[in-house]
Amino acid sequence: MVHIKSEREIDRLRASADLVGRALGEVARHIRPGVTTAELDAIAEDYLRTHNGRPAFKGYRVGNLPPFPGTLCVSVNDVVVHGIPGPYVLQEGDLLSVDCGVELDGYYGDYAYTFAVGSISEEKAALCRVTYEALLEGVARAVHGHRVGDISAAVQDYCESRGYGVVRDLVGHGIGRKLHEDPQVPNFGRRGTGRKLKEGMTLCIEPMINQRTPEVVTDPDGWTVRTADGLPSAHYEHMVVVRRGQPEVLSTFAYIEEHIEAPYTAEAQVSHG
Ligand code: MG
Ligand code: MG
């Protein structure tokens, strides 16, 4: 069931998104070669808790898996998503996706950014740019009267036409009083299909894009999802309110991009589709 949010609820989600953004900004300040992913995780957890947030991923359960141990999902190079923070020391040239979730006053925030650690290869930079642009393409379709498949097809077409692999096994989602709500928002699909979008739906749109194969494998830890071919993957995520005429993006990368040399234009440039 899809829950249409009131403006009061959207205000709460806006506050949750803002807290995630500021936590990601703190993380961004500390990303450099020599830092461990566990250190970044501790920074994010401290920040969220200091601001009355509860880390939403920590203790998250899926089936019989052990609960997720981190505040962040930290996914390096060929890890697509759900990497567990730990002793890994970031290296010059790594691609690092950081996903952060919070619950604040009963409402969830959840979004992600892929960082370059030091300077990265042309190939990795291009992968990031295409994934980021695909996110904006998807976001632009989150308009009243469109369908979920319009978002999905926009992301898929943008990436596949450029030779990249679109992950099928993991999808975006609704968000609200739960971290994952209906509808599912796949990054692949057909225009004009799927659930109709209505004003007040709140969606996490999150392309997970691989340099080549769309296939993924999961590590024995049950969480860490990697590309099947070992090539890099990128992941960006926004929280969006479906509106009439133009979507409203609740999340912002501004807190992040003030600390890094962002190779992309900020999210203001959401085109209409
Ligand atoms: Mg999400
Ligand atoms: Mg996320």
XYZ file of N, CA and C and ligand atoms in Angstrom:
821
model
N 0.831 -1.199 0.000
C 0.000 0.000 0.000
C 0.868 1.252 0.000
N 0.514 2.192 -0.845
C 1.289 3.431 -0.915
C 0.635 4.494 -0.050
N 1.411 5.069 0.831
C 0.906 6.101 1.728
C 1.198 7.476 1.137
N 0.156 8.256 0.932
C 0.307 9.641 0.461
C 0.530 10.514 1.694
N 1.594 11.302 1.667
C 1.939 12.082 2.851
C 1.240 13.443 2.868
N 0.883 13.852 4.077
C 0.393 15.219 4.291
C 1.590 16.173 4.263
N 1.307 17.455 4.149
C 2.402 18.433 4.160
C 3.143 18.406 5.499
N 2.413 18.104 6.553
C 3.050 18.012 7.868
C 4.052 16.841 7.904
N 3.641 15.734 7.328
C 4.555 14.588 7.262
C 5.753 14.897 6.355
N 5.507 15.597 5.272
C 6.607 15.950 4.358
C 7.596 16.868 5.067
N 7.091 17.744 5.929
C 7.995 18.580 6.734
C 8.911 17.716 7.602
N 8.339 16.664 8.177
C 9.149 15.761 9.009
C 10.216 15.057 8.169
N 9.795 14.615 6.990
C 10.747 13.933 6.097
C 11.839 14.889 5.620
N 11.462 16.146 5.449
C 12.443 17.159 5.045
C 13.502 17.317 6.143
N 13.046 17.288 7.394
C 13.987 17.402 8.523
C 14.902 16.178 8.595
N 14.336 15.002 8.358
C 15.147 13.782 8.367
C 16.178 13.813 7.241
N 15.742 14.253 6.067
C 16.661 14.345 4.920
C 17.779 15.338 5.224
N 17.424 16.442 5.860
C 18.425 17.458 6.177
C 19.491 16.904 7.124
N 19.047 16.100 8.077
C 20.011 15.517 9.024
C 20.945 14.533 8.313
N 20.390 13.722 7.426
C 21.241 12.822 6.644
C 22.262 13.632 5.846
N 21.809 14.700 5.222
C 22.703 15.518 4.402
C 23.850 16.097 5.206
N 23.512 16.593 6.404
C 24.567 17.190 7.233
C 25.538 16.129 7.742
N 25.020 14.917 8.036
C 25.906 13.820 8.450
C 26.836 13.428 7.290
N 26.276 13.373 6.082
C 27.108 13.042 4.919
C 28.153 14.136 4.673
N 27.795 15.365 4.967
C 28.755 16.469 4.862
C 29.916 16.273 5.831
N 29.615 15.847 7.047
C 30.664 15.550 8.028
C 31.567 14.430 7.532
N 30.948 13.396 6.994
C 31.719 12.276 6.447
C 32.613 12.769 5.310
N 32.044 13.595 4.442
C 32.790 14.097 3.274
C 34.073 14.816 3.700
N 33.991 15.544 4.813
C 35.158 16.294 5.307
C 36.321 15.368 5.672
N 36.001 14.099 5.968
C 37.023 13.180 6.485
C 37.482 12.126 5.483
N 36.901 12.129 4.298
C 37.283 11.110 3.319
C 38.631 11.457 2.696
N 39.592 10.584 2.900
C 40.907 10.741 2.274
C 41.654 9.414 2.406
N 42.702 9.213 1.593
C 43.492 7.987 1.729
C 44.018 7.864 3.159
N 43.974 6.656 3.717
C 44.489 6.424 5.073
C 43.406 6.333 6.136
N 42.203 6.774 5.814
C 41.088 6.717 6.773
C 40.373 5.365 6.617
N 39.946 4.778 7.719
C 39.201 3.524 7.611
C 37.709 3.804 7.473
N 37.011 2.831 6.913
C 35.567 2.999 6.768
C 34.882 2.965 8.137
N 35.490 2.283 9.114
C 34.932 2.290 10.478
C 35.012 3.689 11.088
N 36.086 4.415 10.802
C 36.195 5.794 11.321
C 35.086 6.672 10.742
N 34.835 6.531 9.462
C 33.758 7.321 8.840
C 32.412 6.968 9.471
N 32.235 5.682 9.739
C 30.980 5.231 10.340
C 30.774 5.855 11.720
N 31.842 5.905 12.506
C 31.746 6.484 13.857
C 31.405 7.974 13.787
N 31.974 8.662 12.799
C 31.682 10.095 12.621
C 30.194 10.295 12.334
N 29.672 9.480 11.435
C 28.249 9.611 11.074
C 27.351 9.268 12.261
N 27.688 8.205 12.974
C 26.844 7.798 14.107
C 26.816 8.885 15.182
N 27.999 9.414 15.507
C 28.067 10.506 16.495
C 27.207 11.675 16.054
N 27.335 12.026 14.788
C 26.621 13.200 14.293
C 25.106 12.998 14.403
N 24.637 11.839 13.956
C 23.186 11.582 13.996
C 22.673 11.587 15.428
N 23.373 10.883 16.307
C 22.888 10.764 17.695
C 22.924 12.116 18.414
N 23.968 12.902 18.148
C 24.072 14.243 18.755
C 22.891 15.119 18.346
N 22.336 14.840 17.182
C 21.207 15.636 16.680
C 19.885 14.878 16.791
N 19.812 13.994 17.790
C 18.568 13.287 18.141
C 18.083 12.284 17.101
N 18.989 11.906 16.208
C 18.624 10.911 15.207
C 19.037 9.519 15.651
N 18.304 8.527 15.170
C 18.678 7.131 15.396
C 19.176 6.577 14.066
N 20.407 6.049 14.046
C 20.881 5.455 12.786
C 19.927 4.357 12.325
N 19.393 4.510 11.124
C 18.321 3.616 10.678
C 18.831 2.276 10.168
N 20.081 2.254 9.713
C 20.598 0.999 9.151
C 21.122 0.084 10.256
N 21.594 0.689 11.345
C 22.212 -0.092 12.417
C 21.163 -0.990 13.057
N 21.418 -2.298 13.014
C 20.455 -3.243 13.566
C 19.353 -3.632 12.594
N 19.394 -3.086 11.363
C 18.367 -3.407 10.366
C 18.428 -4.895 10.023
N 17.267 -5.507 9.956
C 17.207 -6.948 9.729
C 16.543 -7.272 8.406
N 17.128 -8.233 7.697
C 16.506 -8.803 6.505
C 16.572 -10.306 6.653
N 15.418 -10.955 6.697
C 15.375 -12.419 6.802
C 16.187 -12.919 7.979
N 17.021 -13.917 7.715
C 17.804 -14.532 8.784
C 19.212 -13.961 8.908
N 19.488 -12.893 8.161
C 20.835 -12.325 8.225
C 21.090 -11.729 9.602
N 22.366 -11.690 10.010
C 22.688 -10.930 11.219
C 22.322 -9.466 10.983
N 21.874 -8.753 12.012
C 21.498 -7.349 11.816
C 22.659 -6.545 11.242
N 22.339 -5.559 10.386
C 23.400 -4.741 9.790
C 24.124 -3.994 10.908
N 25.472 -4.063 10.929
C 26.202 -3.513 12.077
C 26.542 -2.028 11.997
N 26.373 -1.394 10.836
C 26.875 -0.029 10.678
C 25.791 1.033 10.661
N 26.223 2.281 10.834
C 25.361 3.448 10.609
C 25.333 3.769 9.122
N 26.473 3.540 8.476
C 26.604 3.774 7.042
C 26.729 2.458 6.301
N 26.306 2.451 5.052
C 26.766 1.437 4.119
C 27.923 2.082 3.363
N 29.094 1.440 3.401
C 30.285 1.973 2.740
C 30.722 0.968 1.680
N 30.614 1.343 0.441
C 30.783 0.383 -0.646
C 31.918 0.843 -1.551
N 33.026 0.114 -1.493
C 34.264 0.524 -2.167
C 34.433 -0.232 -3.487
N 34.699 0.514 -4.550
C 35.064 -0.026 -5.863
C 34.035 -0.999 -6.419
N 34.301 -2.317 -6.367
C 33.359 -3.266 -6.961
C 32.186 -3.576 -6.038
N 32.184 -3.030 -4.830
C 31.009 -3.214 -3.971
C 29.928 -2.241 -4.433
N 28.749 -2.801 -4.713
C 27.649 -2.008 -5.269
C 26.961 -1.246 -4.136
N 26.487 -1.985 -3.145
C 25.824 -1.401 -1.973
C 26.001 -2.328 -0.777
N 25.609 -1.820 0.397
C 25.533 -2.586 1.647
C 26.884 -3.065 2.170
N 27.972 -2.368 1.785
C 29.270 -2.681 2.365
C 29.278 -2.355 3.858
N 29.902 -3.229 4.633
C 29.933 -3.080 6.095
C 31.169 -2.276 6.499
N 30.992 -1.221 7.314
C 32.156 -0.446 7.775
C 33.109 -1.326 8.577
N 34.407 -1.063 8.438
C 35.365 -1.918 9.127
C 36.773 -1.387 9.023
N 37.764 -2.287 9.120
C 39.168 -1.866 9.160
C 39.751 -1.462 7.807
N 38.981 -1.597 6.731
C 39.533 -1.266 5.418
C 40.040 0.182 5.398
N 41.258 0.351 4.936
C 41.884 1.675 4.839
C 41.705 2.203 3.414
N 41.074 3.344 3.289
C 40.830 3.919 1.961
C 42.150 4.211 1.251
N 42.160 3.894 -0.049
C 43.350 4.074 -0.881
C 43.088 5.146 -1.928
N 44.139 5.853 -2.290
C 44.071 6.781 -3.414
C 43.472 6.057 -4.628
N 42.472 6.669 -5.238
C 41.881 6.083 -6.437
C 40.652 5.232 -6.188
N 40.298 5.021 -4.898
C 39.087 4.246 -4.598
C 37.829 5.046 -4.931
N 36.804 4.298 -5.289
C 35.461 4.853 -5.412
C 34.711 4.414 -4.168
N 34.089 5.352 -3.475
C 33.456 5.029 -2.196
C 32.021 5.529 -2.177
N 31.077 4.590 -2.198
C 29.673 4.972 -2.036
C 29.331 4.953 -0.558
N 28.742 6.052 -0.097
C 28.326 6.163 1.307
C 26.821 6.381 1.336
N 26.118 5.460 1.984
C 24.667 5.539 2.116
C 24.360 5.711 3.596
N 23.482 6.664 3.919
C 23.201 6.972 5.321
C 21.692 7.022 5.541
N 21.236 6.397 6.621
C 19.813 6.425 6.953
C 19.608 6.859 8.388
N 18.524 7.598 8.628
C 18.222 8.050 9.986
C 16.723 7.968 10.240
N 16.383 7.792 11.507
C 15.009 8.006 11.929
C 15.023 9.179 12.898
N 14.210 10.180 12.582
C 14.125 11.387 13.410
C 12.645 11.665 13.653
N 12.241 11.684 14.901
C 10.825 11.933 15.249
C 9.866 11.039 14.461
N 10.271 9.786 14.277
C 9.363 8.818 13.651
C 9.381 8.794 12.136
N 10.181 9.656 11.520
C 10.251 9.684 10.057
C 11.679 9.440 9.574
N 11.762 8.716 8.462
C 13.072 8.265 7.982
C 13.669 9.183 6.923
N 15.001 9.211 6.921
C 15.761 9.829 5.847
C 16.732 8.789 5.321
N 17.018 8.812 4.032
C 17.880 7.792 3.426
C 18.401 8.323 2.104
N 19.709 8.662 2.067
C 20.267 8.920 0.740
C 21.772 8.716 0.684
N 22.277 8.734 -0.538
C 23.630 8.220 -0.779
C 24.380 9.052 -1.814
N 25.711 8.971 -1.708
C 26.601 9.707 -2.617
C 27.829 8.853 -2.868
N 28.373 8.895 -4.069
C 29.614 8.187 -4.349
C 30.768 9.191 -4.453
N 31.802 8.943 -3.653
C 32.947 9.832 -3.522
C 34.167 9.270 -4.245
N 35.003 10.188 -4.728
C 36.336 9.823 -5.202
C 37.290 9.964 -4.029
N 38.104 8.946 -3.776
C 39.139 9.051 -2.744
C 40.418 9.497 -3.449
N 40.847 10.726 -3.177
C 41.961 11.290 -3.932
C 41.560 11.424 -5.383
N 42.495 11.176 -6.288
C 42.106 11.268 -7.698
C 41.828 9.865 -8.237
N 40.789 9.793 -9.038
C 40.331 8.497 -9.557
C 40.542 8.437 -11.065
N 40.431 7.231 -11.605
C 40.637 7.029 -13.043
C 39.524 7.717 -13.830
N 39.820 7.983 -15.100
C 38.816 8.544 -16.016
C 37.574 7.664 -16.065
N 37.812 6.347 -16.075
C 36.684 5.416 -16.173
C 35.765 5.518 -14.965
N 36.373 5.603 -13.793
C 35.554 5.718 -12.582
C 34.818 7.055 -12.551
N 35.505 8.109 -12.976
C 34.866 9.434 -12.981
C 33.673 9.444 -13.938
N 33.841 8.794 -15.085
C 32.746 8.751 -16.059
C 31.572 7.940 -15.512
N 31.877 6.848 -14.819
C 30.827 6.031 -14.201
C 30.027 6.861 -13.189
N 30.733 7.631 -12.385
C 30.067 8.486 -11.391
C 29.178 9.512 -12.075
N 29.713 10.132 -13.098
C 28.961 11.196 -13.768
C 27.679 10.648 -14.380
N 27.797 9.502 -15.046
C 26.614 8.928 -15.692
C 25.580 8.501 -14.639
N 26.044 7.943 -13.528
C 25.114 7.510 -12.483
C 24.400 8.712 -11.863
N 25.155 9.767 -11.638
C 24.609 10.999 -11.065
C 23.577 11.610 -12.024
N 23.943 11.661 -13.297
C 23.019 12.228 -14.286
C 21.778 11.360 -14.446
N 21.971 10.028 -14.350
C 20.825 9.118 -14.441
C 19.869 9.358 -13.273
N 20.431 9.622 -12.105
C 19.588 9.941 -10.952
C 18.722 11.160 -11.267
N 19.336 12.202 -11.810
C 18.575 13.419 -12.118
C 17.511 13.153 -13.184
N 17.841 12.280 -14.151
C 16.854 11.902 -15.167
C 15.655 11.229 -14.518
N 15.926 10.320 -13.575
C 14.843 9.626 -12.876
C 14.028 10.585 -12.032
N 14.722 11.423 -11.289
C 14.044 12.382 -10.398
C 13.090 13.273 -11.205
N 13.520 13.681 -12.379
C 12.715 14.601 -13.202
C 11.360 14.000 -13.583
N 11.271 12.654 -13.541
C 9.997 11.990 -13.911
C 9.073 11.780 -12.723
N 9.497 12.160 -11.533
C 8.680 11.925 -10.331
C 7.604 13.005 -10.215
N 6.706 12.989 -11.182
C 5.690 14.031 -11.331
C 4.301 13.374 -11.317
N 3.368 14.026 -10.667
C 1.982 13.575 -10.602
C 1.467 13.208 -11.996
N 0.891 12.006 -12.114
C 0.334 11.579 -13.397
C 1.263 10.683 -14.196
N 2.560 10.759 -13.907
C 3.487 9.805 -14.533
C 3.355 8.460 -13.823
N 4.132 7.477 -14.273
C 4.135 6.158 -13.635
C 5.542 5.792 -13.181
N 5.592 4.837 -12.247
C 6.906 4.397 -11.742
C 7.809 3.992 -12.902
N 7.235 3.320 -13.900
C 8.021 2.867 -15.050
C 8.669 4.002 -15.829
N 8.117 5.193 -15.726
C 8.734 6.348 -16.401
C 10.065 6.703 -15.741
N 10.088 6.625 -14.412
C 11.347 6.848 -13.685
C 12.342 5.747 -14.055
N 11.864 4.510 -13.972
C 12.725 3.347 -14.209
C 13.344 3.388 -15.604
N 12.500 3.641 -16.599
C 12.977 3.635 -17.988
C 13.969 4.771 -18.228
N 13.720 5.914 -17.591
C 14.629 7.055 -17.784
C 16.030 6.715 -17.286
N 16.102 6.070 -16.115
C 17.410 5.686 -15.562
C 18.056 4.628 -16.443
N 17.277 3.616 -16.774
C 17.822 2.504 -17.559
C 18.338 2.969 -18.919
N 17.516 3.735 -19.621
C 17.902 4.161 -20.969
C 19.165 5.021 -20.920
N 19.220 5.906 -19.941
C 20.368 6.811 -19.839
C 21.663 6.014 -19.669
N 21.615 4.982 -18.835
C 22.838 4.221 -18.521
C 23.162 3.183 -19.586
N 22.145 2.444 -20.009
C 22.425 1.368 -20.975
C 22.847 1.919 -22.333
N 22.313 3.066 -22.715
C 22.703 3.643 -24.008
C 24.167 4.092 -23.985
N 24.725 4.215 -22.789
C 26.137 4.584 -22.649
C 27.013 3.383 -22.288
N 26.421 2.184 -22.328
C 27.209 0.961 -22.167
C 27.362 0.466 -20.736
N 26.622 1.061 -19.798
C 26.751 0.662 -18.397
C 25.715 -0.394 -18.024
N 25.994 -1.101 -16.928
C 25.105 -2.166 -16.453
C 24.201 -1.657 -15.337
N 22.901 -1.866 -15.494
C 21.917 -1.420 -14.501
C 21.553 -2.602 -13.600
N 21.827 -2.466 -12.318
C 21.567 -3.548 -11.368
C 20.066 -3.798 -11.264
N 19.680 -5.066 -11.369
C 18.264 -5.465 -11.294
C 17.864 -5.933 -9.903
N 18.847 -6.420 -9.151
C 18.530 -7.141 -7.904
C 18.140 -6.214 -6.762
N 18.418 -4.925 -6.904
C 18.137 -3.973 -5.829
C 17.414 -2.773 -6.432
N 16.491 -2.194 -5.662
C 15.636 -1.150 -6.218
C 15.446 -0.007 -5.223
N 14.973 1.133 -5.738
C 14.548 2.222 -4.872
C 13.193 1.901 -4.258
N 12.654 2.846 -3.493
C 11.513 2.524 -2.621
C 10.810 3.784 -2.137
N 9.589 3.596 -1.626
C 8.938 4.665 -0.884
C 9.607 4.822 0.471
N 9.365 5.977 1.117
C 9.947 6.227 2.442
C 8.966 7.081 3.248
N 8.975 6.891 4.551
C 8.073 7.656 5.406
C 8.268 7.268 6.854
N 7.219 6.699 7.449
C 7.341 6.190 8.816
C 8.086 4.870 8.838
N 8.316 4.328 7.661
C 9.195 3.162 7.517
C 10.314 3.503 6.536
N 11.450 2.805 6.735
C 12.596 3.051 5.852
C 12.276 2.625 4.422
N 11.645 1.469 4.301
C 11.293 0.966 2.974
C 9.788 0.792 2.885
N 9.152 1.615 2.071
C 7.715 1.518 1.860
C 7.458 1.229 0.386
N 6.215 0.894 0.072
C 5.791 0.822 -1.322
C 5.723 2.236 -1.885
N 5.893 2.408 -3.184
C 6.164 1.359 -4.163
C 7.656 1.100 -4.302
N 7.995 -0.066 -4.842
C 9.368 -0.287 -5.281
C 9.632 0.606 -6.499
N 10.858 1.100 -6.587
C 11.233 1.960 -7.722
C 12.465 1.358 -8.404
N 12.234 0.432 -9.330
C 13.371 -0.198 -10.021
C 14.090 0.796 -10.917
N 15.329 0.493 -11.229
C 16.120 1.321 -12.142
C 16.060 0.794 -13.573
N 15.087 -0.073 -13.801
C 14.861 -0.604 -15.141
C 13.361 -0.802 -15.293
N 12.881 -0.667 -16.519
C 11.449 -0.856 -16.725
C 10.993 -0.165 -17.988
N 9.662 -0.173 -18.164
C 9.121 0.400 -19.398
C 8.273 1.623 -19.100
N 8.443 2.596 -19.926
C 7.626 3.820 -19.850
C 6.143 3.484 -19.848
N 5.372 4.233 -19.090
C 3.915 4.078 -19.132
C 3.414 2.859 -18.373
N 4.304 2.159 -17.661
C 3.872 0.977 -16.899
C 4.077 1.237 -15.404
N 3.496 0.368 -14.603
C 3.687 0.453 -13.150
C 2.690 1.404 -12.510
N 2.869 1.598 -11.239
C 1.926 2.382 -10.443
C 1.920 3.852 -10.866
N 0.747 4.422 -10.822
C 0.616 5.847 -11.155
C 1.140 6.687 -9.991
N 1.888 7.717 -10.307
C 2.457 8.596 -9.280
C 1.448 9.672 -8.903
N 1.317 9.882 -7.595
C 0.365 10.879 -7.110
C 1.082 11.885 -6.225
N 0.619 13.115 -6.260
C 1.209 14.150 -5.412
C 1.192 13.685 -3.950
N 2.351 13.855 -3.293
C 2.451 13.465 -1.885
C 3.090 12.103 -1.675
N 3.346 11.359 -2.758
C 4.164 10.140 -2.612
C 5.606 10.577 -2.362
N 6.287 9.864 -1.485
C 7.699 10.181 -1.227
C 8.540 8.967 -1.595
N 9.508 9.197 -2.457
C 10.273 8.111 -3.076
C 11.770 8.296 -2.870
N 12.471 7.186 -2.664
C 13.924 7.169 -2.763
C 14.277 6.600 -4.127
N 14.871 7.439 -4.954
C 15.301 7.021 -6.292
C 16.803 6.822 -6.202
N 17.278 5.614 -6.561
C 18.683 5.303 -6.292
C 19.302 4.372 -7.326
N 19.767 4.948 -8.446
C 20.445 4.118 -9.439
C 21.717 3.476 -8.863
N 21.843 2.170 -9.085
C 23.068 1.425 -8.765
C 23.599 0.947 -10.106
N 24.673 1.565 -10.552
C 25.114 1.399 -11.940
C 26.532 0.831 -11.973
N 26.684 -0.234 -12.756
C 27.974 -0.919 -12.854
C 28.680 -0.541 -14.158
N 29.999 -0.561 -14.084
C 30.753 -0.197 -15.280
C 30.413 -1.101 -16.467
N 30.225 -2.392 -16.211
C 29.880 -3.265 -17.327
C 28.689 -4.169 -17.025
N 28.923 -5.289 -16.335
C 27.829 -6.247 -16.178
C 26.783 -5.758 -15.170
N 25.507 -6.021 -15.444
C 24.489 -5.717 -14.419
C 24.439 -6.772 -13.310
N 25.147 -7.881 -13.515
C 25.062 -8.999 -12.557
C 25.814 -8.671 -11.279
N 25.251 -9.147 -10.165
C 25.896 -8.932 -8.864
C 25.970 -10.253 -8.099
N 26.878 -10.307 -7.142
C 27.005 -11.454 -6.242
C 27.059 -10.919 -4.809
N 26.669 -11.770 -3.854
C 26.678 -11.354 -2.450
C 27.749 -12.126 -1.696
N 28.510 -11.404 -0.868
C 29.565 -12.021 -0.057
C 28.955 -12.970 0.987
N 29.798 -13.846 1.541
C 29.316 -14.750 2.604
C 28.757 -14.012 3.829
N 29.118 -12.728 4.021
C 28.543 -11.989 5.165
C 27.050 -11.723 4.987
N 26.528 -12.004 3.797
C 25.096 -11.863 3.546
C 24.655 -10.460 3.157
N 25.523 -9.476 3.331
C 25.168 -8.077 3.047
C 25.869 -7.516 1.821
N 27.195 -7.677 1.787
C 28.014 -6.981 0.795
C 27.684 -7.458 -0.619
N 27.163 -6.547 -1.433
C 26.799 -6.868 -2.815
C 27.879 -6.324 -3.744
N 28.438 -7.212 -4.567
C 29.521 -6.836 -5.482
C 29.124 -7.065 -6.928
N 29.827 -6.379 -7.833
C 29.657 -6.682 -9.250
C 30.216 -8.082 -9.511
N 29.557 -8.824 -10.400
C 29.995 -10.190 -10.695
C 31.337 -10.206 -11.422
N 31.665 -9.113 -12.133
C 32.914 -9.092 -12.901
C 34.051 -8.350 -12.188
N 33.785 -7.856 -10.978
C 34.848 -7.190 -10.219
C 35.133 -5.760 -10.656
N 34.385 -5.259 -11.652
C 34.573 -3.868 -12.091
C 33.776 -2.932 -11.174
N 34.097 -1.633 -11.196
C 33.480 -0.707 -10.225
C 31.984 -0.473 -10.442
N 31.374 0.056 -9.391
C 29.958 0.397 -9.380
C 29.775 1.724 -8.660
N 28.749 2.468 -9.046
C 28.447 3.748 -8.379
C 26.976 3.785 -7.966
N 26.666 4.659 -7.018
C 25.332 4.704 -6.405
C 25.066 6.108 -5.876
N 24.006 6.724 -6.376
C 23.538 7.991 -5.810
C 22.058 7.835 -5.494
N 21.617 8.531 -4.456
C 20.213 8.393 -4.031
C 19.677 9.744 -3.588
N 18.469 10.053 -4.048
C 17.745 11.252 -3.600
C 16.397 10.847 -3.016
N 15.900 11.674 -2.107
C 14.540 11.544 -1.564
C 13.672 12.614 -2.215
N 12.589 12.175 -2.817
C 11.817 13.051 -3.690
C 10.333 13.007 -3.319
N 9.684 14.150 -3.351
C 8.227 14.206 -3.230
C 7.636 14.363 -4.619
N 6.691 13.481 -4.959
C 5.975 13.647 -6.219
C 5.085 14.885 -6.091
N 5.241 15.783 -7.033
C 4.423 17.008 -7.070
C 3.805 17.145 -8.447
N 2.897 18.115 -8.571
C 2.332 18.434 -9.881
C 3.319 19.331 -10.627
N 3.621 18.953 -11.859
C 4.465 19.811 -12.704
C 5.952 19.597 -12.516
N 6.382 19.527 -11.256
C 7.822 19.438 -10.992
C 8.028 18.743 -9.649
N 8.962 17.797 -9.592
C 9.186 17.095 -8.318
C 9.846 18.016 -7.301
N 9.694 17.664 -6.028
C 10.426 18.381 -4.978
C 11.472 17.426 -4.400
N 12.731 17.838 -4.442
C 13.814 17.002 -3.916
C 14.057 17.396 -2.461
N 13.841 16.454 -1.550
C 14.016 16.730 -0.116
C 15.482 16.672 0.295
N 16.225 15.811 -0.367
C 17.640 15.630 -0.041
C 18.457 16.687 -0.782
N 19.660 16.907 -0.293
C 20.560 17.825 -0.997
C 21.993 17.316 -0.886
N 22.741 17.488 -1.958
C 24.156 17.132 -1.937
C 25.017 18.353 -1.593
N 24.361 19.479 -1.291
C 25.108 20.726 -1.062
C 26.062 20.606 0.123
N 25.621 19.944 1.213
C 26.488 19.795 2.395
C 27.747 18.993 2.047
N 27.588 18.055 1.118
C 28.712 17.224 0.686
C 29.628 18.026 -0.235
N 29.006 18.657 -1.208
C 29.790 19.231 -2.300
C 30.528 20.504 -1.886
N 30.222 21.021 -0.684
C 31.045 22.138 -0.209
C 32.401 21.650 0.303
N 32.541 20.329 0.500
C 33.796 19.789 1.028
C 34.626 19.045 -0.006
N 34.086 18.847 -1.181
C 34.815 18.067 -2.183
C 34.845 18.827 -3.495
N 35.709 18.352 -4.367
C 35.739 18.905 -5.707
C 34.741 18.114 -6.524
N 33.511 18.593 -6.554
C 32.466 17.817 -7.216
C 32.605 17.919 -8.727
N 32.693 16.788 -9.384
C 32.835 16.822 -10.831
C 31.510 17.053 -11.547
N 30.456 17.295 -10.783
C 29.131 17.418 -11.391
C 28.517 18.742 -10.971
N 27.484 19.123 -11.694
C 26.732 20.310 -11.321
C 25.783 19.913 -10.200
N 25.494 20.823 -9.296
C 24.589 20.507 -8.187
C 23.211 20.142 -8.713
N 22.376 19.650 -7.808
C 21.141 19.008 -8.256
C 20.066 19.967 -8.748
N 20.354 21.241 -8.695
C 19.351 22.211 -9.109
C 18.860 21.963 -10.534
N 19.756 21.423 -11.362
C 19.423 21.280 -12.779
C 18.621 20.014 -13.058
N 17.445 19.921 -12.495
C 16.592 18.789 -12.800
C 15.775 19.145 -14.033
N 16.032 18.423 -15.122
C 15.321 18.730 -16.351
C 13.941 18.094 -16.331
N 13.095 18.517 -17.190
C 11.738 17.962 -17.234
C 11.630 16.894 -18.301
N 10.931 15.845 -17.973
C 10.814 14.772 -18.959
C 9.394 14.326 -19.108
Mg 17.261 3.686 -0.140
Mg 20.073 4.489 0.885
